[in-house]
GROMACS .gro file of C-alpha atoms in nm:
model
  338
    1UNK     CA    1  -2.401   3.686  -1.798
    2UNK     CA    2  -2.464   3.988  -1.607
    3UNK     CA    3  -2.490   4.288  -1.803
    4UNK     CA    4  -2.449   4.112  -2.120
    5UNK     CA    5  -2.116   4.239  -2.236
    6UNK     CA    6  -1.914   3.956  -2.231
    7UNK     CA    7  -2.137   3.703  -2.408
    8UNK     CA    8  -2.181   3.622  -2.804
    9UNK     CA    9  -2.501   3.674  -2.933
   10UNK     CA   10  -2.610   3.498  -3.261
   11UNK     CA   11  -2.933   3.523  -3.449
   12UNK     CA   12  -3.050   3.214  -3.641
   13UNK     CA   13  -3.293   3.343  -3.976
   14UNK     CA   14  -3.432   3.079  -4.199
   15UNK     CA   15  -3.529   3.170  -4.546
   16UNK     CA   16  -3.711   3.057  -4.854
   17UNK     CA   17  -3.833   3.320  -5.128
   18UNK     CA   18  -3.827   3.576  -4.875
   19UNK     CA   19  -3.704   3.873  -5.090
   20UNK     CA   20  -3.995   4.091  -5.048
   21UNK     CA   21  -3.957   4.164  -4.663
   22UNK     CA   22  -3.606   4.037  -4.567
   23UNK     CA   23  -3.404   4.343  -4.622
   24UNK     CA   24  -3.627   4.517  -4.347
   25UNK     CA   25  -3.569   4.243  -4.083
   26UNK     CA   26  -3.238   4.229  -4.134
   27UNK     CA   27  -3.192   4.604  -4.093
   28UNK     CA   28  -3.410   4.544  -3.759
   29UNK     CA   29  -3.136   4.278  -3.644
   30UNK     CA   30  -2.865   4.538  -3.703
   31UNK     CA   31  -3.035   4.820  -3.538
   32UNK     CA   32  -3.040   4.641  -3.183
   33UNK     CA   33  -2.940   4.852  -2.860
   34UNK     CA   34  -2.713   4.552  -2.799
   35UNK     CA   35  -2.511   4.440  -3.105
   36UNK     CA   36  -2.541   4.109  -3.236
   37UNK     CA   37  -2.194   3.937  -3.351
   38UNK     CA   38  -2.323   3.644  -3.555
   39UNK     CA   39  -2.635   3.621  -3.824
   40UNK     CA   40  -2.647   3.237  -3.927
   41UNK     CA   41  -2.890   3.243  -4.247
   42UNK     CA   42  -3.041   2.874  -4.308
   43UNK     CA   43  -3.183   2.883  -4.703
   44UNK     CA   44  -3.387   2.633  -4.803
   45UNK     CA   45  -3.286   2.672  -5.174
   46UNK     CA   46  -3.440   3.019  -5.270
   47UNK     CA   47  -3.548   3.070  -5.585
   48UNK     CA   48  -3.514   3.440  -5.568
   49UNK     CA   49  -3.293   3.715  -5.443
   50UNK     CA   50  -3.323   3.669  -5.071
   51UNK     CA   51  -2.934   3.575  -5.009
   52UNK     CA   52  -2.818   3.870  -5.260
   53UNK     CA   53  -3.043   4.079  -5.053
   54UNK     CA   54  -2.921   3.960  -4.718
   55UNK     CA   55  -2.534   3.993  -4.825
   56UNK     CA   56  -2.613   4.351  -4.956
   57UNK     CA   57  -2.802   4.466  -4.648
   58UNK     CA   58  -2.493   4.328  -4.436
   59UNK     CA   59  -2.214   4.493  -4.683
   60UNK     CA   60  -2.403   4.841  -4.644
   61UNK     CA   61  -2.382   4.798  -4.280
   62UNK     CA   62  -2.015   4.747  -4.272
   63UNK     CA   63  -1.961   5.008  -4.533
   64UNK     CA   64  -2.135   5.231  -4.255
   65UNK     CA   65  -1.892   5.170  -4.003
   66UNK     CA   66  -2.151   4.916  -3.794
   67UNK     CA   67  -2.018   4.690  -3.522
   68UNK     CA   68  -1.848   4.388  -3.643
   69UNK     CA   69  -2.117   4.113  -3.750
   70UNK     CA   70  -1.999   3.771  -3.884
   71UNK     CA   71  -2.246   3.644  -4.192
   72UNK     CA   72  -2.295   3.248  -4.210
   73UNK     CA   73  -2.487   3.125  -4.495
   74UNK     CA   74  -2.608   2.755  -4.509
   75UNK     CA   75  -2.759   2.687  -4.840
   76UNK     CA   76  -2.928   2.362  -4.997
   77UNK     CA   77  -2.836   2.198  -5.288
   78UNK     CA   78  -3.121   2.047  -5.485
   79UNK     CA   79  -2.931   1.810  -5.643
   80UNK     CA   80  -2.778   1.669  -5.321
   81UNK     CA   81  -3.084   1.738  -5.097
   82UNK     CA   82  -3.342   1.726  -5.351
   83UNK     CA   83  -3.621   1.745  -5.052
   84UNK     CA   84  -3.664   2.065  -4.866
   85UNK     CA   85  -3.545   2.113  -4.505
   86UNK     CA   86  -3.871   2.270  -4.404
   87UNK     CA   87  -3.934   2.499  -4.107
   88UNK     CA   88  -3.818   2.241  -3.832
   89UNK     CA   89  -3.535   2.091  -4.008
   90UNK     CA   90  -3.390   2.432  -4.154
   91UNK     CA   91  -3.414   2.592  -3.807
   92UNK     CA   92  -3.220   2.274  -3.654
   93UNK     CA   93  -2.957   2.298  -3.871
   94UNK     CA   94  -2.914   2.697  -3.820
   95UNK     CA   95  -2.910   2.650  -3.452
   96UNK     CA   96  -2.635   2.391  -3.471
   97UNK     CA   97  -2.438   2.616  -3.692
   98UNK     CA   98  -2.493   2.914  -3.458
   99UNK     CA   99  -2.160   3.001  -3.196
  100UNK     CA  100  -2.337   3.220  -2.985
  101UNK     CA  101  -2.383   3.174  -2.623
  102UNK     CA  102  -2.730   3.298  -2.650
  103UNK     CA  103  -2.929   3.255  -3.001
  104UNK     CA  104  -3.238   3.450  -3.109
  105UNK     CA  105  -3.474   3.297  -3.365
  106UNK     CA  106  -3.585   3.509  -3.651
  107UNK     CA  107  -3.829   3.489  -3.916
  108UNK     CA  108  -3.759   3.634  -4.257
  109UNK     CA  109  -4.057   3.860  -4.322
  110UNK     CA  110  -4.086   4.023  -3.967
  111UNK     CA  111  -3.932   4.357  -3.782
  112UNK     CA  112  -3.820   4.389  -3.431
  113UNK     CA  113  -3.824   4.607  -3.150
  114UNK     CA  114  -3.499   4.792  -3.125
  115UNK     CA  115  -3.423   4.641  -2.780
  116UNK     CA  116  -3.538   4.264  -2.823
  117UNK     CA  117  -3.181   4.127  -2.767
  118UNK     CA  118  -3.144   4.347  -2.440
  119UNK     CA  119  -3.469   4.240  -2.286
  120UNK     CA  120  -3.399   3.884  -2.380
  121UNK     CA  121  -3.029   3.886  -2.228
  122UNK     CA  122  -3.195   4.079  -1.887
  123UNK     CA  123  -3.437   3.795  -1.881
  124UNK     CA  124  -3.186   3.546  -1.877
  125UNK     CA  125  -2.969   3.765  -1.624
  126UNK     CA  126  -3.269   3.742  -1.405
  127UNK     CA  127  -3.347   3.369  -1.479
  128UNK     CA  128  -3.008   3.186  -1.447
  129UNK     CA  129  -3.217   2.869  -1.441
  130UNK     CA  130  -3.382   2.988  -1.790
  131UNK     CA  131  -3.325   2.808  -2.118
  132UNK     CA  132  -3.570   2.989  -2.329
  133UNK     CA  133  -3.689   3.331  -2.320
  134UNK     CA  134  -4.034   3.422  -2.549
  135UNK     CA  135  -4.276   3.687  -2.582
  136UNK     CA  136  -4.576   3.866  -2.745
  137UNK     CA  137  -4.591   4.018  -3.061
  138UNK     CA  138  -4.768   4.272  -3.248
  139UNK     CA  139  -4.931   4.122  -3.535
  140UNK     CA  140  -4.907   4.356  -3.868
  141UNK     CA  141  -5.028   4.330  -4.222
  142UNK     CA  142  -4.781   4.317  -4.530
  143UNK     CA  143  -4.719   4.667  -4.521
  144UNK     CA  144  -4.661   4.670  -4.152
  145UNK     CA  145  -4.948   4.826  -4.046
  146UNK     CA  146  -5.106   4.693  -3.694
  147UNK     CA  147  -5.395   4.432  -3.719
  148UNK     CA  148  -5.519   4.559  -3.390
  149UNK     CA  149  -5.441   4.247  -3.204
  150UNK     CA  150  -5.112   4.063  -3.029
  151UNK     CA  151  -4.984   3.733  -3.113
  152UNK     CA  152  -5.090   3.609  -2.733
  153UNK     CA  153  -5.429   3.741  -2.799
  154UNK     CA  154  -5.482   3.565  -3.159
  155UNK     CA  155  -5.377   3.237  -3.009
  156UNK     CA  156  -5.607   3.283  -2.724
  157UNK     CA  157  -5.340   3.258  -2.464
  158UNK     CA  158  -5.494   3.277  -2.125
  159UNK     CA  159  -5.332   3.508  -1.808
  160UNK     CA  160  -5.365   3.186  -1.620
  161UNK     CA  161  -5.122   3.014  -1.862
  162UNK     CA  162  -4.870   3.296  -1.863
  163UNK     CA  163  -4.890   3.307  -1.455
  164UNK     CA  164  -4.771   2.942  -1.467
  165UNK     CA  165  -4.474   3.008  -1.693
  166UNK     CA  166  -4.401   3.338  -1.459
  167UNK     CA  167  -4.448   3.043  -1.133
  168UNK     CA  168  -4.169   2.807  -1.353
  169UNK     CA  169  -4.439   2.602  -1.434
  170UNK     CA  170  -4.392   2.629  -1.803
  171UNK     CA  171  -4.315   2.281  -1.884
  172UNK     CA  172  -4.671   2.179  -1.747
  173UNK     CA  173  -4.780   2.426  -1.933
  174UNK     CA  174  -4.613   2.301  -2.260
  175UNK     CA  175  -4.744   1.926  -2.197
  176UNK     CA  176  -5.125   2.129  -2.219
  177UNK     CA  177  -5.003   2.276  -2.548
  178UNK     CA  178  -4.751   2.516  -2.691
  179UNK     CA  179  -4.740   2.863  -2.595
  180UNK     CA  180  -4.420   2.974  -2.770
  181UNK     CA  181  -4.386   3.123  -3.106
  182UNK     CA  182  -4.023   3.093  -3.226
  183UNK     CA  183  -3.988   3.414  -3.395
  184UNK     CA  184  -4.020   3.575  -3.045
  185UNK     CA  185  -3.749   3.342  -2.865
  186UNK     CA  186  -3.401   3.342  -2.763
  187UNK     CA  187  -3.211   3.024  -2.610
  188UNK     CA  188  -2.900   2.941  -2.452
  189UNK     CA  189  -2.645   2.710  -2.617
  190UNK     CA  190  -2.645   2.458  -2.357
  191UNK     CA  191  -3.040   2.427  -2.435
  192UNK     CA  192  -2.953   2.362  -2.836
  193UNK     CA  193  -2.718   2.059  -2.726
  194UNK     CA  194  -2.944   1.926  -2.539
  195UNK     CA  195  -3.286   1.944  -2.752
  196UNK     CA  196  -3.119   1.860  -3.126
  197UNK     CA  197  -3.229   1.684  -3.329
  198UNK     CA  198  -3.600   1.772  -3.309
  199UNK     CA  199  -3.809   1.463  -3.325
  200UNK     CA  200  -4.037   1.385  -3.591
  201UNK     CA  201  -4.390   1.540  -3.536
  202UNK     CA  202  -4.243   1.855  -3.315
  203UNK     CA  203  -4.204   2.200  -3.434
  204UNK     CA  204  -3.855   2.353  -3.339
  205UNK     CA  205  -3.985   2.606  -3.097
  206UNK     CA  206  -4.243   2.397  -2.899
  207UNK     CA  207  -3.944   2.143  -2.891
  208UNK     CA  208  -3.723   2.358  -2.744
  209UNK     CA  209  -3.928   2.508  -2.500
  210UNK     CA  210  -4.068   2.193  -2.376
  211UNK     CA  211  -3.691   2.046  -2.334
  212UNK     CA  212  -3.579   2.396  -2.172
  213UNK     CA  213  -3.877   2.346  -1.908
  214UNK     CA  214  -3.786   1.986  -1.834
  215UNK     CA  215  -3.413   2.077  -1.767
  216UNK     CA  216  -3.497   2.440  -1.609
  217UNK     CA  217  -3.735   2.704  -1.683
  218UNK     CA  218  -3.878   2.916  -1.964
  219UNK     CA  219  -3.959   3.287  -1.920
  220UNK     CA  220  -4.227   3.477  -2.094
  221UNK     CA  221  -4.216   3.859  -2.158
  222UNK     CA  222  -4.570   3.991  -2.211
  223UNK     CA  223  -4.504   4.283  -2.398
  224UNK     CA  224  -4.437   4.253  -2.753
  225UNK     CA  225  -4.068   4.200  -2.877
  226UNK     CA  226  -4.145   4.179  -3.279
  227UNK     CA  227  -4.400   4.302  -3.530
  228UNK     CA  228  -4.501   3.975  -3.665
  229UNK     CA  229  -4.596   4.007  -4.003
  230UNK     CA  230  -4.906   3.836  -4.163
  231UNK     CA  231  -4.926   3.835  -4.526
  232UNK     CA  232  -5.065   3.509  -4.671
  233UNK     CA  233  -4.740   3.348  -4.780
  234UNK     CA  234  -4.639   3.230  -4.421
  235UNK     CA  235  -4.504   2.907  -4.366
  236UNK     CA  236  -4.631   2.895  -3.990
  237UNK     CA  237  -4.838   3.220  -3.930
  238UNK     CA  238  -5.104   3.314  -3.647
  239UNK     CA  239  -5.458   3.303  -3.684
  240UNK     CA  240  -5.732   3.378  -3.440
  241UNK     CA  241  -5.962   3.051  -3.315
  242UNK     CA  242  -6.294   3.191  -3.383
  243UNK     CA  243  -6.617   2.964  -3.352
  244UNK     CA  244  -6.598   2.858  -3.714
  245UNK     CA  245  -6.252   2.731  -3.674
  246UNK     CA  246  -6.334   2.562  -3.345
  247UNK     CA  247  -6.621   2.374  -3.533
  248UNK     CA  248  -6.442   2.312  -3.829
  249UNK     CA  249  -6.183   2.095  -3.628
  250UNK     CA  250  -6.438   1.888  -3.462
  251UNK     CA  251  -6.544   1.807  -3.787
  252UNK     CA  252  -6.167   1.683  -3.913
  253UNK     CA  253  -6.103   1.327  -3.887
  254UNK     CA  254  -5.909   1.233  -3.552
  255UNK     CA  255  -5.689   0.928  -3.634
  256UNK     CA  256  -5.376   1.081  -3.794
  257UNK     CA  257  -5.356   1.362  -3.551
  258UNK     CA  258  -5.411   1.142  -3.255
  259UNK     CA  259  -5.134   0.927  -3.396
  260UNK     CA  260  -4.904   1.252  -3.406
  261UNK     CA  261  -4.982   1.326  -3.053
  262UNK     CA  262  -4.873   0.969  -2.938
  263UNK     CA  263  -4.533   1.002  -3.143
  264UNK     CA  264  -4.498   1.335  -3.001
  265UNK     CA  265  -4.544   1.203  -2.662
  266UNK     CA  266  -4.319   0.896  -2.655
  267UNK     CA  267  -4.011   1.088  -2.820
  268UNK     CA  268  -4.077   1.331  -2.534
  269UNK     CA  269  -4.043   1.047  -2.309
  270UNK     CA  270  -3.782   0.887  -2.469
  271UNK     CA  271  -3.532   1.235  -2.487
  272UNK     CA  272  -3.596   1.278  -2.116
  273UNK     CA  273  -3.493   0.936  -2.032
  274UNK     CA  274  -3.199   1.006  -2.206
  275UNK     CA  275  -3.139   1.354  -2.020
  276UNK     CA  276  -3.136   1.113  -1.679
  277UNK     CA  277  -2.999   1.387  -1.402
  278UNK     CA  278  -3.016   1.675  -1.578
  279UNK     CA  279  -3.414   1.710  -1.515
  280UNK     CA  280  -3.637   1.683  -1.241
  281UNK     CA  281  -3.786   1.348  -1.167
  282UNK     CA  282  -4.141   1.485  -1.131
  283UNK     CA  283  -4.119   1.599  -1.497
  284UNK     CA  284  -4.053   1.310  -1.640
  285UNK     CA  285  -4.301   1.142  -1.456
  286UNK     CA  286  -4.552   1.406  -1.600
  287UNK     CA  287  -4.422   1.313  -1.964
  288UNK     CA  288  -4.511   0.949  -1.861
  289UNK     CA  289  -4.864   1.040  -1.779
  290UNK     CA  290  -4.921   1.264  -2.041
  291UNK     CA  291  -4.820   0.932  -2.281
  292UNK     CA  292  -5.057   0.724  -2.062
  293UNK     CA  293  -5.305   0.957  -2.163
  294UNK     CA  294  -5.239   1.038  -2.551
  295UNK     CA  295  -5.227   0.601  -2.560
  296UNK     CA  296  -5.582   0.612  -2.433
  297UNK     CA  297  -5.713   0.908  -2.685
  298UNK     CA  298  -5.507   0.705  -2.954
  299UNK     CA  299  -5.678   0.386  -2.882
  300UNK     CA  300  -6.047   0.490  -2.883
  301UNK     CA  301  -6.249   0.281  -3.093
  302UNK     CA  302  -6.420   0.443  -3.407
  303UNK     CA  303  -6.789   0.446  -3.276
  304UNK     CA  304  -6.874   0.758  -3.097
  305UNK     CA  305  -7.113   0.576  -2.878
  306UNK     CA  306  -6.861   0.348  -2.763
  307UNK     CA  307  -6.626   0.606  -2.692
  308UNK     CA  308  -6.815   0.772  -2.415
  309UNK     CA  309  -6.687   0.546  -2.138
  310UNK     CA  310  -6.322   0.548  -2.196
  311UNK     CA  311  -6.368   0.942  -2.243
  312UNK     CA  312  -6.546   0.974  -1.933
  313UNK     CA  313  -6.281   0.761  -1.747
  314UNK     CA  314  -6.016   0.978  -1.878
  315UNK     CA  315  -6.162   1.304  -1.769
  316UNK     CA  316  -6.213   1.164  -1.424
  317UNK     CA  317  -5.861   1.080  -1.385
  318UNK     CA  318  -5.782   1.445  -1.421
  319UNK     CA  319  -5.581   1.360  -1.743
  320UNK     CA  320  -5.746   1.572  -1.977
  321UNK     CA  321  -5.716   1.917  -1.796
  322UNK     CA  322  -5.354   1.834  -1.685
  323UNK     CA  323  -5.236   1.711  -2.029
  324UNK     CA  324  -5.436   1.864  -2.259
  325UNK     CA  325  -5.703   2.142  -2.331
  326UNK     CA  326  -6.003   2.004  -2.067
  327UNK     CA  327  -6.352   1.996  -2.202
  328UNK     CA  328  -6.242   2.130  -2.578
  329UNK     CA  329  -6.030   1.783  -2.581
  330UNK     CA  330  -6.320   1.583  -2.435
  331UNK     CA  331  -6.584   1.703  -2.696
  332UNK     CA  332  -6.334   1.675  -2.961
  333UNK     CA  333  -6.223   1.280  -2.882
  334UNK     CA  334  -6.639   1.212  -2.864
  335UNK     CA  335  -6.743   1.367  -3.198
  336UNK     CA  336  -6.477   1.379  -3.441
  337UNK     CA  337  -6.504   1.151  -3.722
  338UNK     CA  338  -6.201   0.876  -3.760
   0.00000   0.00000   0.00000
């Protein structure tokens, strides 16, 4: 992939009623310093002019003599598929349709830095074993003005977590929590083949990242790759975890969340088992330990008092720190209602 000259670059953008901002996003994709050869748009039955706007922008670009780009549009027929694909399902089918050697993920309402593609390719060149590259983003409002905070800052990403990824421990970091926002991610085609389909309970970006870490590594770019627009209608956005948000989470019922975490851990072990020799055996052992940890958490009794002993035992094992958020999850498991 050296230099990126001979590889095919695809962008996968999922849309749903995105007419307000989609033209600016497509223009920023077309303005990349390293050209994109394919744009795959997965539309989840938009009721506005989203697709017409995308086609109009592409046609205008071609009329101006822009580099050749293929436009692939995937639609959803509400008669045949009455239920929306949703974010994860829409991205999964769109990723499968992309033909590029490297595929970059895109939201419908952001704006890319002009060298996002170039920086992603350079990162892949530097790390041939990497399946996924992601980075930070500048949070902006509906008008595109900076909100004065980056994505990593809003999500409370610690320097030590980024250091883990730099050291090739992205899988271990992802077992604790998701650090990847799909709108900043680029993946190799080989990873898509290994990762799809996305299991129930997982979002596409975190699933791609954990599989990439299991079979190779992930790479993080600490600079902002995009302007990540926050406008109140985002299907998935970013918000800073202040103390009021943390307190509200402690008061949320725990049963559904812990059952979901258990399903996710099981599906991860199942997929890694299926990958077999393609991954480090230590990663499979860690995934199984993560599963054992979530089994303990899901089985905690309804009584707050009776939870103390099993939670303390699990804390002494070190699994709260290795496979979760440490003391934060301990407190959550002790005090949350059923």
